[in-house]
Short mmCIF file of C-alpha atoms in Angstrom, two decimals:
data_model
loop_
_atom_site.label_atom_id
_atom_site.label_comp_id
_atom_site.label_asym_id
_atom_site.label_seq_id
_atom_site.Cartn_x
_atom_site.Cartn_y
_atom_site.Cartn_z
CA MET A 1 -0.12 0.08 -0.10
CA THR A 2 1.11 3.74 -0.31
CA THR A 3 3.30 5.53 2.00
CA ALA A 4 3.79 8.74 0.32
CA SER A 5 2.62 12.20 2.01
CA ILE A 6 0.04 13.93 -0.18
CA ASP A 7 0.43 17.73 -0.71
CA PHE A 8 -3.30 18.41 -0.50
CA SER A 9 -3.10 22.00 -0.64
CA ALA A 10 -1.55 21.32 -4.76
CA LEU A 11 -4.64 19.20 -5.75
CA PRO A 12 -7.25 20.86 -8.11
CA GLU A 13 -10.91 22.27 -6.87
CA ALA A 14 -13.24 19.82 -6.63
CA GLU A 15 -16.42 20.09 -9.42
CA LEU A 16 -18.55 18.45 -7.42
CA THR A 17 -22.50 19.31 -6.61
CA ASP A 18 -25.08 17.63 -4.39
CA ASP A 19 -28.54 16.82 -5.48
CA SER A 20 -29.61 20.69 -4.99
CA GLY A 21 -26.97 21.49 -7.35
CA ARG A 22 -24.92 23.08 -4.36
CA ARG A 23 -21.25 23.55 -5.00
CA LEU A 24 -18.43 21.64 -3.04
CA VAL A 25 -15.48 23.86 -1.89
CA ALA A 26 -12.77 21.57 -1.49
CA ARG A 27 -9.69 20.07 -3.07
CA LEU A 28 -10.09 16.84 -5.02
CA CYS A 29 -7.93 13.72 -4.15
CA VAL A 30 -8.63 10.71 -6.20
CA SER A 31 -6.86 7.54 -5.19
CA ALA A 32 -6.79 3.79 -5.38
CA ASP A 33 -5.53 3.67 -1.79
CA ILE A 34 -8.16 5.22 0.30
CA ALA A 35 -6.85 4.46 3.77
CA HIS A 36 -3.70 5.86 2.77
CA ALA A 37 -5.42 9.04 1.30
CA VAL A 38 -7.75 9.63 4.56
CA ALA A 39 -4.76 8.71 6.91
CA GLU A 40 -2.81 11.39 5.66
CA ALA A 41 -5.65 14.14 5.74
CA VAL A 42 -6.26 13.61 9.07
CA ARG A 43 -2.59 13.72 10.15
CA GLN A 44 -2.00 17.08 8.22
CA ASN A 45 -5.59 18.43 9.93
CA TRP A 46 -7.80 18.65 6.36
CA ALA A 47 -11.51 17.99 6.64
CA VAL A 48 -12.78 14.76 5.05
CA MET A 49 -15.65 15.01 2.34
CA PRO A 50 -16.41 11.41 0.94
CA ALA A 51 -17.14 11.63 -2.62
CA GLY A 52 -18.55 9.17 -4.89
CA GLY A 53 -19.66 8.72 -8.53
CA LEU A 54 -23.34 10.00 -8.81
CA THR A 55 -24.11 8.82 -5.42
CA SER A 56 -27.04 10.90 -3.95
CA ALA A 57 -25.69 13.30 -1.93
CA ILE A 58 -28.71 15.29 -0.32
CA GLY A 59 -27.56 17.45 2.64
CA SER A 60 -23.90 16.21 2.12
CA TYR A 61 -22.47 19.58 1.70
CA GLU A 62 -24.57 21.70 4.23
CA TYR A 63 -22.14 22.57 6.55
CA ALA A 64 -21.65 26.12 7.73
CA VAL A 65 -17.84 27.21 6.58
CA GLU A 66 -17.27 28.34 9.62
CA ALA A 67 -17.06 24.50 10.92
CA THR A 68 -13.99 24.15 8.47
CA SER A 69 -12.04 27.01 9.85
CA ARG A 70 -9.99 24.67 12.76
CA PHE A 71 -8.78 22.72 9.57
CA ALA A 72 -6.11 23.09 7.08
CA GLY A 73 -9.19 23.00 4.41
CA VAL A 74 -11.47 20.43 2.93
CA VAL A 75 -10.52 17.63 0.52
CA ALA A 76 -12.95 15.47 -1.24
CA ILE A 77 -11.47 12.00 -1.37
CA ARG A 78 -12.84 9.69 -4.06
CA PRO A 79 -12.11 6.25 -4.70
CA ARG A 80 -10.38 5.74 -7.86
CA ALA A 81 -12.75 4.00 -10.60
CA ALA A 82 -11.71 1.36 -13.24
CA ALA A 83 -13.31 0.28 -16.45
CA MET A 84 -12.63 -3.19 -15.71
CA PRO A 85 -12.22 -4.06 -12.19
CA GLU A 86 -8.82 -6.09 -11.03
CA ILE A 87 -10.02 -9.68 -9.81
CA VAL A 88 -7.72 -10.70 -6.76
CA ALA A 89 -7.02 -13.66 -4.62
CA ALA A 90 -10.29 -14.58 -2.62
CA ASP A 91 -8.35 -14.41 0.78
CA ILE A 92 -7.00 -11.03 0.61
CA PRO A 93 -7.65 -8.68 3.95
CA LEU A 94 -10.92 -6.61 3.30
CA ASP A 95 -8.88 -3.69 4.61
CA ARG A 96 -6.06 -4.43 2.19
CA LEU A 97 -8.31 -4.12 -1.15
CA ALA A 98 -8.06 -0.99 -3.70
CA SER A 99 -10.62 0.69 -4.55
CA HIS A 100 -10.60 -1.02 -8.44
CA GLN A 101 -10.35 -4.56 -6.82
CA ILE A 102 -12.83 -7.68 -6.55
CA ALA A 103 -12.06 -10.71 -4.27
CA ILE A 104 -14.56 -13.63 -4.91
CA ASP A 105 -14.98 -16.48 -2.29
CA ALA A 106 -17.73 -18.75 -4.22
CA ALA A 107 -17.67 -21.54 -1.60
CA ALA A 108 -18.84 -18.88 1.21
CA GLY A 109 -21.18 -17.14 -1.17
CA LEU A 110 -19.27 -13.72 -0.56
CA ILE A 111 -17.79 -10.94 -3.15
CA SER A 112 -15.51 -8.21 -1.98
CA ALA A 113 -15.34 -5.31 -3.71
CA GLY A 114 -13.38 -1.66 -3.48
CA ALA A 115 -15.17 1.31 -3.02
CA GLY A 116 -14.59 2.65 -6.29
CA LEU A 117 -16.61 0.09 -8.24
CA THR A 118 -20.15 0.17 -9.27
CA PHE A 119 -22.55 -2.74 -8.50
CA ALA A 120 -23.07 -3.39 -12.28
CA GLN A 121 -19.03 -4.06 -12.34
CA VAL A 122 -19.66 -6.37 -8.97
CA ASN A 123 -22.57 -8.20 -10.73
CA ALA A 124 -20.50 -8.58 -14.10
CA ALA A 125 -17.73 -10.28 -12.36
CA LEU A 126 -20.27 -12.50 -10.52
CA ALA A 127 -21.87 -13.39 -13.88
CA GLU A 128 -18.14 -14.04 -15.43
CA GLN A 129 -16.74 -16.08 -12.48
CA ILE A 130 -20.03 -17.84 -11.34
CA GLY A 131 -22.82 -17.62 -13.77
CA PRO A 132 -25.30 -15.55 -15.28
CA ASN A 133 -27.88 -15.70 -12.47
CA VAL A 134 -25.88 -14.96 -9.89
CA ARG A 135 -25.80 -11.34 -8.31
CA VAL A 136 -25.73 -9.17 -5.20
CA LEU A 137 -29.06 -7.68 -4.22
CA ILE A 138 -28.27 -4.09 -4.52
CA ASP A 139 -31.14 -3.06 -6.94
CA LEU A 140 -30.59 0.88 -6.95
CA THR A 141 -31.34 2.55 -10.29
CA SER A 142 -28.05 4.15 -10.29
CA VAL A 143 -25.88 0.84 -9.93
CA ALA A 144 -24.18 1.51 -13.24
CA SER A 145 -22.94 4.76 -11.68
CA ALA A 146 -23.09 5.20 -7.98
CA PHE A 147 -20.05 3.56 -6.17
CA VAL A 148 -20.16 0.74 -3.75
CA GLY A 149 -18.73 2.96 -0.81
CA GLY A 150 -21.13 5.68 -1.66
CA VAL A 151 -24.19 3.58 -1.98
CA VAL A 152 -23.39 2.02 1.62
CA ALA A 153 -22.49 5.63 2.90
CA THR A 154 -26.00 6.71 1.76
CA GLY A 155 -27.75 3.69 2.79
CA GLY A 156 -29.60 3.73 -0.80
CA MET A 157 -32.50 1.45 -1.34
CA GLY A 158 -34.25 0.24 -4.60
CA PRO A 159 -37.31 -1.04 -5.55
CA MET A 160 -36.60 -4.19 -3.46
CA ARG A 161 -36.73 -2.22 -0.53
CA LEU A 162 -33.53 -4.06 0.64
CA LEU A 163 -31.05 -2.04 3.05
CA PRO A 164 -27.63 -2.78 1.92
CA SER A 165 -26.60 -4.06 5.22
CA GLN A 166 -29.42 -7.01 4.68
CA ILE A 167 -26.63 -8.26 2.56
CA ILE A 168 -23.76 -6.77 3.81
CA ASP A 169 -21.19 -9.41 5.50
CA ALA A 170 -18.60 -6.52 6.45
CA ILE A 171 -17.59 -3.22 5.78
CA SER A 172 -13.68 -1.58 6.11
CA LEU A 173 -13.84 1.74 7.40
CA ALA A 174 -11.32 4.44 7.07
CA GLU A 175 -11.00 6.95 10.02
CA GLY A 176 -7.61 8.32 9.78
CA GLY A 177 -5.89 5.58 11.54
CA ASP A 178 -2.78 3.10 10.49
CA LEU A 179 -5.65 0.62 9.51
CA PRO A 180 -9.21 0.91 8.28
CA ARG A 181 -11.49 -0.66 11.13
CA LEU A 182 -13.52 -4.05 9.96
CA ILE A 183 -17.48 -3.05 10.89
CA THR A 184 -19.68 -6.18 11.13
CA GLY A 185 -22.86 -7.36 12.59
CA ASP A 186 -25.13 -4.63 14.77
CA ASP A 187 -22.47 -1.92 14.09
CA LEU A 188 -23.04 -1.83 10.21
CA ASP A 189 -25.45 0.93 11.03
CA LEU A 190 -22.78 3.04 12.05
CA VAL A 191 -21.67 3.71 8.83
CA GLU A 192 -24.94 2.63 6.52
CA GLY A 193 -26.77 5.76 5.97
CA MET A 194 -24.39 7.91 7.76
CA GLN A 195 -23.36 9.90 4.87
CA GLY A 196 -19.64 9.59 5.73
CA TRP A 197 -19.68 11.29 9.11
CA THR A 198 -18.09 8.37 10.99
CA GLY A 199 -15.58 7.58 8.35
CA MET A 200 -14.97 6.41 4.63
CA VAL A 201 -15.58 3.35 3.29
CA THR A 202 -12.96 1.50 1.52
CA ALA A 203 -14.35 -1.75 0.59
CA VAL A 204 -17.32 -3.87 1.31
CA ARG A 205 -17.76 -7.91 1.56
CA LEU A 206 -20.97 -8.50 0.36
CA ARG A 207 -23.32 -12.00 0.10
CA PHE A 208 -24.49 -13.03 -3.28
CA PHE A 209 -27.63 -15.11 -4.33
CA GLU A 210 -28.85 -16.89 -7.63
CA VAL A 211 -32.29 -15.82 -9.00
CA PRO A 212 -34.55 -17.21 -11.41
CA SER A 213 -33.33 -16.52 -15.30
CA GLY A 214 -36.03 -14.48 -16.48
CA GLU A 215 -36.60 -10.54 -15.85
CA PHE A 216 -39.74 -9.10 -16.76
CA GLY A 217 -41.85 -5.85 -16.38
CA LEU A 218 -45.54 -5.24 -16.36
CA VAL A 219 -46.75 -1.64 -16.68
CA LEU A 220 -50.26 -1.42 -15.23
CA PRO A 221 -52.58 1.76 -15.63
CA VAL A 222 -54.25 2.40 -12.44
CA GLN A 223 -57.04 5.45 -11.61
CA GLY A 224 -54.96 7.78 -9.85
CA SER A 225 -58.06 9.65 -7.78
CA ASP A 226 -59.14 5.65 -6.56
CA VAL A 227 -56.73 5.15 -4.02
CA ASP A 228 -58.56 2.02 -2.58
CA THR A 229 -57.72 0.40 -6.10
CA MET A 230 -54.14 1.34 -5.51
CA ALA A 231 -54.15 0.01 -1.93
CA GLY A 232 -56.00 -3.08 -2.94
CA LEU A 233 -53.67 -4.05 -5.52
CA LEU A 234 -50.63 -3.44 -3.22
CA VAL A 235 -52.16 -5.57 -0.95
CA TYR A 236 -52.77 -8.48 -3.13
CA LEU A 237 -49.57 -8.31 -4.80
CA ARG A 238 -47.76 -8.80 -1.37
CA ARG A 239 -47.25 -12.21 -1.35
CA TRP A 240 -44.91 -11.72 -4.59
CA THR A 241 -42.84 -9.37 -2.90
CA GLN A 242 -41.94 -11.29 0.30
CA ILE A 243 -38.51 -12.64 -0.19
CA ALA A 244 -36.59 -14.68 2.40
CA LEU A 245 -32.84 -14.55 2.02
CA PRO A 246 -31.38 -17.75 1.73
CA ALA A 247 -27.84 -18.65 2.92
CA PRO A 248 -25.22 -16.71 0.77
CA GLY A 249 -25.00 -18.32 -2.83
CA GLY A 250 -28.67 -19.72 -2.06
CA ARG A 251 -31.44 -19.25 -4.79
CA ILE A 252 -33.85 -16.34 -4.13
CA ALA A 253 -37.24 -17.73 -3.91
CA GLY A 254 -40.68 -15.60 -2.63
CA GLU A 255 -43.96 -16.80 -1.12
CA GLY A 256 -45.47 -16.32 -4.77
CA GLY A 257 -43.57 -19.57 -5.95
CA GLU A 258 -41.83 -19.12 -9.38
CA THR A 259 -42.68 -15.76 -9.64
CA VAL A 260 -40.71 -13.06 -7.53
CA LEU A 261 -41.82 -9.42 -7.65
CA ASN A 262 -38.47 -7.07 -6.73
CA GLY A 263 -40.23 -3.64 -7.37
CA ILE A 264 -43.55 -2.04 -7.65
CA GLU A 265 -43.09 1.46 -8.93
CA LEU A 266 -45.20 4.70 -9.10
CA VAL A 267 -45.05 6.80 -12.46
CA SER A 268 -47.73 9.64 -12.93
CA ARG A 269 -48.99 10.00 -16.21
CA ASP A 270 -47.89 13.55 -16.05
CA SER A 271 -44.45 12.48 -15.66
CA LEU A 272 -44.67 10.47 -18.51
CA SER A 273 -45.94 12.72 -20.68
CA ALA A 274 -42.99 15.26 -19.88
CA PHE A 275 -40.51 12.06 -20.29
CA VAL A 276 -42.21 11.41 -24.02
CA THR A 277 -40.80 15.22 -25.01
CA LEU A 278 -37.53 14.47 -24.04
CA ALA A 279 -36.97 10.57 -25.29
CA GLU A 280 -35.56 8.75 -27.71
CA GLU A 281 -36.61 5.81 -29.68
CA PRO A 282 -37.58 3.06 -28.77
CA ALA A 283 -38.39 4.36 -25.52
CA ARG A 284 -40.40 7.12 -26.77
CA SER A 285 -42.66 4.91 -29.05
CA LYS A 286 -43.22 2.48 -26.03
CA ALA A 287 -43.88 5.53 -23.29
CA GLU A 288 -46.27 6.96 -26.01
CA GLY A 289 -48.32 3.96 -26.04
CA LEU A 290 -48.33 3.72 -22.41
CA LEU A 291 -50.00 7.03 -22.33
CA GLN A 292 -52.46 5.70 -24.76
CA SER A 293 -53.37 2.91 -22.48
CA CYS A 294 -53.77 5.45 -19.60
CA ASP A 295 -56.27 7.50 -21.62
CA TYR A 296 -57.98 4.28 -22.61
CA ALA A 297 -58.22 3.50 -18.62
CA GLY A 298 -58.90 6.72 -17.36
CA ALA A 299 -55.83 6.34 -15.59
CA ASP A 300 -53.89 9.03 -13.86
CA MET A 301 -51.06 6.45 -12.17
CA LEU A 302 -49.20 3.35 -13.64
CA ALA A 303 -47.99 0.79 -11.48
CA CYS A 304 -44.94 -0.67 -12.98
CA LEU A 305 -44.05 -4.23 -11.59
CA THR A 306 -40.67 -5.87 -12.04
CA GLY A 307 -39.45 -9.29 -11.01
CA TRP A 308 -37.91 -12.50 -11.87
CA SER A 309 -39.46 -15.71 -13.04
CA GLU A 310 -38.93 -19.14 -15.09
CA LEU A 311 -41.90 -18.64 -16.83
CA SER A 312 -42.76 -16.30 -19.87
CA ILE A 313 -44.42 -12.86 -19.68
CA ASP A 314 -47.65 -14.16 -20.56
CA ASP A 315 -47.30 -17.12 -18.07
CA VAL A 316 -46.68 -14.64 -15.28
CA LEU A 317 -49.38 -12.37 -16.22
CA MET A 318 -51.49 -15.36 -15.78
CA SER A 319 -49.89 -16.16 -12.29
CA LEU A 320 -50.20 -12.98 -10.89
CA LEU A 321 -54.16 -13.06 -12.20
CA ASP A 322 -57.20 -13.62 -9.79
CA PRO A 323 -59.12 -16.20 -11.45
CA GLU A 324 -62.75 -15.08 -9.61
CA THR A 325 -62.07 -11.38 -10.84
CA GLU A 326 -59.81 -11.60 -13.77
CA THR A 327 -57.82 -8.97 -12.54
CA ILE A 328 -54.37 -8.40 -10.45
CA GLY A 329 -55.96 -7.25 -7.13
CA GLY A 330 -58.80 -5.26 -8.75
CA VAL A 331 -56.69 -3.87 -11.42
CA MET A 332 -58.11 -4.76 -14.90
CA ILE A 333 -55.17 -5.96 -17.13
CA ASP A 334 -56.65 -5.37 -20.63
CA PHE A 335 -54.57 -2.05 -21.14
CA GLY A 336 -51.60 -3.58 -19.14
CA VAL A 337 -48.16 -3.71 -21.31
CA GLY A 338 -45.64 -6.50 -20.56
CA PHE A 339 -41.83 -6.39 -21.07
CA SER A 340 -39.41 -9.66 -21.00
CA SER A 341 -35.79 -10.03 -20.78
CA GLY A 342 -33.28 -8.01 -22.77
CA ALA A 343 -33.40 -5.06 -25.30
CA GLU A 344 -37.09 -4.64 -23.79
CA MET A 345 -36.27 -4.25 -20.44
CA GLU A 346 -33.73 -1.67 -21.17
CA THR A 347 -36.69 -0.11 -22.77
CA PHE A 348 -38.74 -0.47 -19.70
CA ARG A 349 -36.03 0.64 -17.54
CA ALA A 350 -35.54 3.83 -19.49
CA ILE A 351 -39.32 4.59 -19.29
CA ARG A 352 -39.49 3.77 -15.51
CA GLU A 353 -36.58 5.82 -14.70
CA GLY A 354 -37.20 8.55 -17.23
CA ALA A 355 -39.41 10.37 -15.19
CA PRO A 356 -37.45 10.66 -11.81
CA ASP A 357 -34.36 11.61 -13.85
CA LEU A 358 -35.82 14.63 -15.74
CA ALA A 359 -37.43 15.48 -12.41
CA ARG A 360 -34.15 15.81 -10.72
CA THR A 361 -32.51 17.30 -14.01
CA ARG A 362 -35.10 20.25 -14.30
CA ALA A 363 -34.57 20.75 -10.39
CA ARG A 364 -30.70 21.30 -11.03
CA VAL A 365 -30.77 23.01 -14.27
CA ALA A 366 -30.90 27.15 -13.86
CA ARG A 367 -33.25 28.28 -17.09
CA PRO A 368 -32.57 31.42 -19.02
CA GLY A 369 -33.95 34.68 -17.28
CA LYS A 370 -34.68 32.48 -14.14
CA LEU A 371 -33.40 32.05 -10.62
CA LYS A 372 -31.76 28.67 -9.88
CA PRO A 373 -34.70 26.43 -9.12
CA TRP A 374 -35.55 25.08 -5.60
CA SER A 375 -36.70 21.48 -5.44
CA SER A 376 -37.70 19.23 -2.35
CA SER A 377 -38.34 15.53 -2.54
CA THR A 378 -40.49 13.70 -0.04
CA ASP A 379 -38.60 10.22 1.57
CA VAL A 380 -40.60 8.64 4.07
CA ASN A 381 -40.53 4.92 3.93
CA ILE A 382 -43.35 3.03 5.30
CA ALA A 383 -43.38 -0.84 5.66
CA PHE A 384 -47.55 -1.68 6.37
CA PRO A 385 -49.50 -4.92 6.86
CA ALA A 386 -51.80 -6.88 4.84
CA ASP A 387 -54.55 -4.51 5.45
CA SER A 388 -55.74 -2.41 2.29
CA SER A 389 -56.94 0.35 5.19
CA ALA A 390 -53.20 1.04 6.21
CA ALA A 391 -52.26 1.18 2.31
CA ALA A 392 -55.03 3.52 1.32
CA ALA A 393 -54.56 5.79 4.34
CA ILE A 394 -50.95 6.29 3.30
CA LEU A 395 -51.62 7.05 -0.06
CA ASP A 396 -54.43 9.31 1.13
CA SER A 397 -51.82 11.26 2.47
CA TYR A 398 -49.85 11.60 -0.50
CA ALA A 399 -53.46 12.63 -2.45
CA ASP A 400 -53.81 15.45 0.17
CA TYR A 401 -50.28 16.57 -0.31
CA ARG A 402 -50.69 16.78 -4.33
CA GLN A 403 -53.83 18.85 -3.87
CA ALA A 404 -52.19 21.06 -1.75
CA ILE A 405 -49.22 22.12 -3.95
CA ARG A 406 -51.52 22.06 -6.98
CA ALA A 407 -53.68 24.98 -4.73
CA LEU A 408 -49.92 26.27 -4.33
CA SER A 409 -49.52 26.51 -7.86
CA ARG A 410 -52.85 28.14 -8.41
CA GLU A 411 -52.38 30.40 -5.62
CA LEU A 412 -48.74 31.64 -6.92
CA ASP A 413 -50.78 31.95 -10.52
CA GLY A 414 -47.34 31.94 -12.66
CA ALA A 415 -45.31 34.34 -10.26
CA VAL A 416 -43.57 31.20 -9.18
CA GLU A 417 -43.49 28.14 -11.44
CA VAL A 418 -44.66 24.72 -9.26
CA GLU A 419 -43.86 21.67 -11.06
CA LEU A 420 -44.79 18.27 -9.40
CA SER A 421 -43.49 14.97 -10.26
CA ALA A 422 -44.56 11.87 -8.04
CA TYR A 423 -42.57 8.39 -8.71
CA GLY A 424 -41.37 5.85 -6.55
CA HIS A 425 -42.01 2.95 -4.73
CA LEU A 426 -45.04 0.97 -3.75
CA SER A 427 -43.73 -2.09 -2.60
CA PRO A 428 -45.49 -3.40 0.77
CA VAL A 429 -42.06 -3.96 2.09
CA GLY A 430 -41.46 -0.38 2.36
CA ILE A 431 -43.71 2.40 0.12
CA ASP A 432 -41.97 5.58 -0.69
CA PRO A 433 -43.82 7.18 -3.54
CA HIS A 434 -41.42 10.20 -3.92
CA HIS A 435 -43.14 13.73 -4.59
CA ARG A 436 -40.65 16.00 -5.94
CA VAL A 437 -41.41 20.12 -6.06
CA THR A 438 -39.70 22.25 -7.91
CA LEU A 439 -39.91 25.84 -8.22
CA VAL A 440 -39.11 28.23 -10.60
CA ALA A 441 -38.97 31.76 -10.33
CA PRO A 442 -37.69 34.83 -12.60
CA GLU A 443 -34.63 36.83 -12.00
CA GLY A 444 -35.32 39.64 -9.28
CA ALA A 445 -38.33 37.01 -7.80
CA LYS A 446 -36.17 36.14 -4.86
CA ALA A 447 -38.47 37.24 -2.09
CA ALA A 448 -41.66 35.40 -3.91
CA LEU A 449 -39.28 32.29 -4.28
CA ALA A 450 -38.40 32.27 -0.44
CA ALA A 451 -42.25 32.41 0.32
CA ALA A 452 -43.30 29.75 -1.88
CA ARG A 453 -40.43 27.46 -0.36
CA LEU A 454 -41.55 28.04 2.90
CA ALA A 455 -45.12 27.21 1.67
CA VAL A 456 -43.86 24.12 0.30
CA ALA A 457 -42.17 23.22 3.32
CA ALA A 458 -45.35 23.50 5.51
CA ASN A 459 -47.05 21.23 3.07
CA LYS A 460 -44.46 18.88 3.53
CA ARG A 461 -44.60 18.97 7.24
CA THR A 462 -48.35 18.48 7.33
CA LEU A 463 -47.80 15.35 5.10
CA ILE A 464 -45.25 13.85 7.37
CA HIS A 465 -47.48 14.25 10.20
CA ASP A 466 -50.12 12.71 8.49
CA LEU A 467 -48.07 9.78 7.47
CA LEU A 468 -46.91 9.45 11.24
CA PHE A 469 -50.50 9.31 12.14
CA ALA A 470 -51.81 6.95 9.40
CA ALA A 471 -48.65 4.64 10.53
CA GLN A 472 -49.62 4.95 14.20
CA ARG A 473 -53.43 3.96 13.53
CA HIS A 474 -53.01 1.31 11.14
CA GLY A 475 -50.06 -0.77 12.87
CA ALA A 476 -47.57 0.60 10.05
CA THR A 477 -44.21 1.10 10.65
CA ILE A 478 -42.07 4.21 9.56
CA THR A 479 -38.66 2.91 8.76
CA GLY A 480 -36.86 6.03 7.88
CA GLY A 481 -36.20 6.95 4.36
CA GLU A 482 -33.78 6.18 1.24
CA LYS A 483 -31.22 9.05 2.40
CA GLY A 484 -30.34 7.32 5.64
CA VAL A 485 -29.84 9.26 8.68
CA PRO A 486 -30.44 12.82 6.85
CA SER A 487 -33.92 11.47 6.26
CA LEU A 488 -34.38 10.27 10.02
CA VAL A 489 -33.54 13.97 11.00
CA GLU A 490 -36.00 15.44 8.42
CA ILE A 491 -39.05 13.24 9.66
CA ALA A 492 -37.98 14.22 13.32
CA ARG A 493 -37.74 17.91 12.59
CA ALA A 494 -41.08 17.63 10.94
CA ALA A 495 -42.62 15.78 13.76
CA GLY A 496 -41.81 18.46 16.21
CA GLY A 497 -38.70 17.04 17.67
CA GLU A 498 -37.12 13.28 18.50
CA GLY A 499 -39.65 13.24 21.38
CA ARG A 500 -42.59 12.82 19.20
CA LEU A 501 -40.96 9.99 16.90
CA PRO A 502 -41.59 6.31 17.32
CA PRO A 503 -39.50 4.56 19.74
CA ASP A 504 -37.47 2.75 17.30
CA LEU A 505 -36.51 5.71 15.22
CA LYS A 506 -35.58 7.85 18.24
CA ALA A 507 -33.47 4.92 19.42
CA ARG A 508 -31.81 4.93 15.73
CA LEU A 509 -31.27 8.82 15.99
CA ASN A 510 -29.53 8.64 19.53
CA ARG A 511 -27.27 5.73 18.14
CA ALA A 512 -26.69 7.62 15.23
CA ARG A 513 -25.57 10.58 17.37
CA LYS A 514 -23.30 8.89 19.64
CA ALA A 515 -21.31 7.48 16.57
CA VAL A 516 -21.30 10.88 15.19
CA MET A 517 -19.81 12.45 18.43
CA ALA A 518 -17.52 9.46 18.88
CA ALA A 519 -16.00 10.37 15.13
CA PRO A 520 -13.04 12.51 14.19
CA ALA A 521 -14.35 15.90 13.65
CA ASN A 522 -12.45 15.48 10.22
CA PHE A 523 -15.74 13.87 9.24
CA SER A 524 -18.47 14.50 11.54
CA PHE A 525 -18.10 18.54 10.92
CA ARG A 526 -21.00 17.97 8.12
CA ALA A 527 -23.79 16.12 10.38
CA PRO A 528 -26.67 18.01 11.38
CA ALA A 529 -26.23 20.07 14.43
CA GLU A 530 -28.51 17.70 16.29
CA LEU A 531 -26.21 14.76 16.14
CA ARG A 532 -23.26 16.77 16.99
CA SER A 533 -24.32 17.67 20.62
CA ASP A 534 -26.22 16.10 23.47
CA HIS A 535 -28.67 18.78 23.78
CA HIS A 536 -31.43 18.32 21.19
#
């Protein structure tokens, strides 16, 4: 491993922004030996900002400049990536793995990956070394761009609603000492979702599994105004989404038999319409076909189902069908559209992810004659019981939020443009239908934009209050959000303080606080004030 000293002040400035477009003021250090870079930064009294590859960074840069005055400066340390990972011996210690290396222990069902690789690269290595249907079950939509280390640090979940820690065996965490610390078992949450506030991930050892050979997608138009219909659909599909993880290397199976649903996603008709205007073929034609299906069905929302099966797409459809009603959980299939493995699934993913990608992009890009957009997205993950009233109560809260934002848009009457995109996860394992609001104001209208921001924030607080109440009343569980601890902090703020949180969330925040307060200040300087002090 490297031993040479690093002159951080001579490094170039970082060209990085978070999801809100805020720029990170720091030097950029790219290294294959993360542990050495971190040790050098701490030794020379530099504050450390772990940086990844397109990993979500909401709130990551929201530190006061004064908080860095005690340091020589801020350095963004990014793992060195590689077009092709280097496969090394299975017995190499995790803390010795370089950022671009992979080690596979086939007998144990484990794969170790450096922090600078993507999960697409990890799964490609497994396909080549073990078999085409073997993979780690990280199902983020950014598997081809987000770095392994960053995904663990943000605790990001995809449609399957699995936290990374559910398939992680160990994490190598650099804190500034001679060697990284090995994190295992119950201590994984001291890293997962902590945004790098307690140290920087250098490598991760993960369990891998075998999945059925066929992949499919199914799009069902659902009347957006009929919350009960959507709730009934989710409860009906519940048994196909229940996945019990086998021993490492084992084969995935669900309660639904040969067919496993690994995701139920929401896409609104409005979001799909916006996607069509910018999409390229063949996604555009397929998306236009889905819009027609919405028109025929009189639907405002699409439920996008994805999964694995050994069956053909037609047989999958029949296996999901309720023979008594000839519907899928009360939703007619007449206007449904199926996609099967290969190029069709690539098109399906382009459509499914087109809406959120477009919304995030529009939230970042300043438009001619306009101020920089302001954007805020909901992020509350709720696991609910097999009870359609619970699902309906959660979905009703989001319907009220949409109505409130639309009313705000009418009230502002063009003085500030209000864009609302609804997309996200509907799995009964964790429902989190993101609603992103983006505000765009003309140049010189800062006061109007600020007032609109306050109104959106107030409506968002009301939504979180409603979700907390619905969960308590219907036996559902709020598990946090996709942005890890920052989502917990936001939920606590909206609830009116940690004292109003359910006991399990309160305990998680307390544990996060202890971890942040025990971490080197070189990392913890970016953490919210609530986590850097016992007084909260």
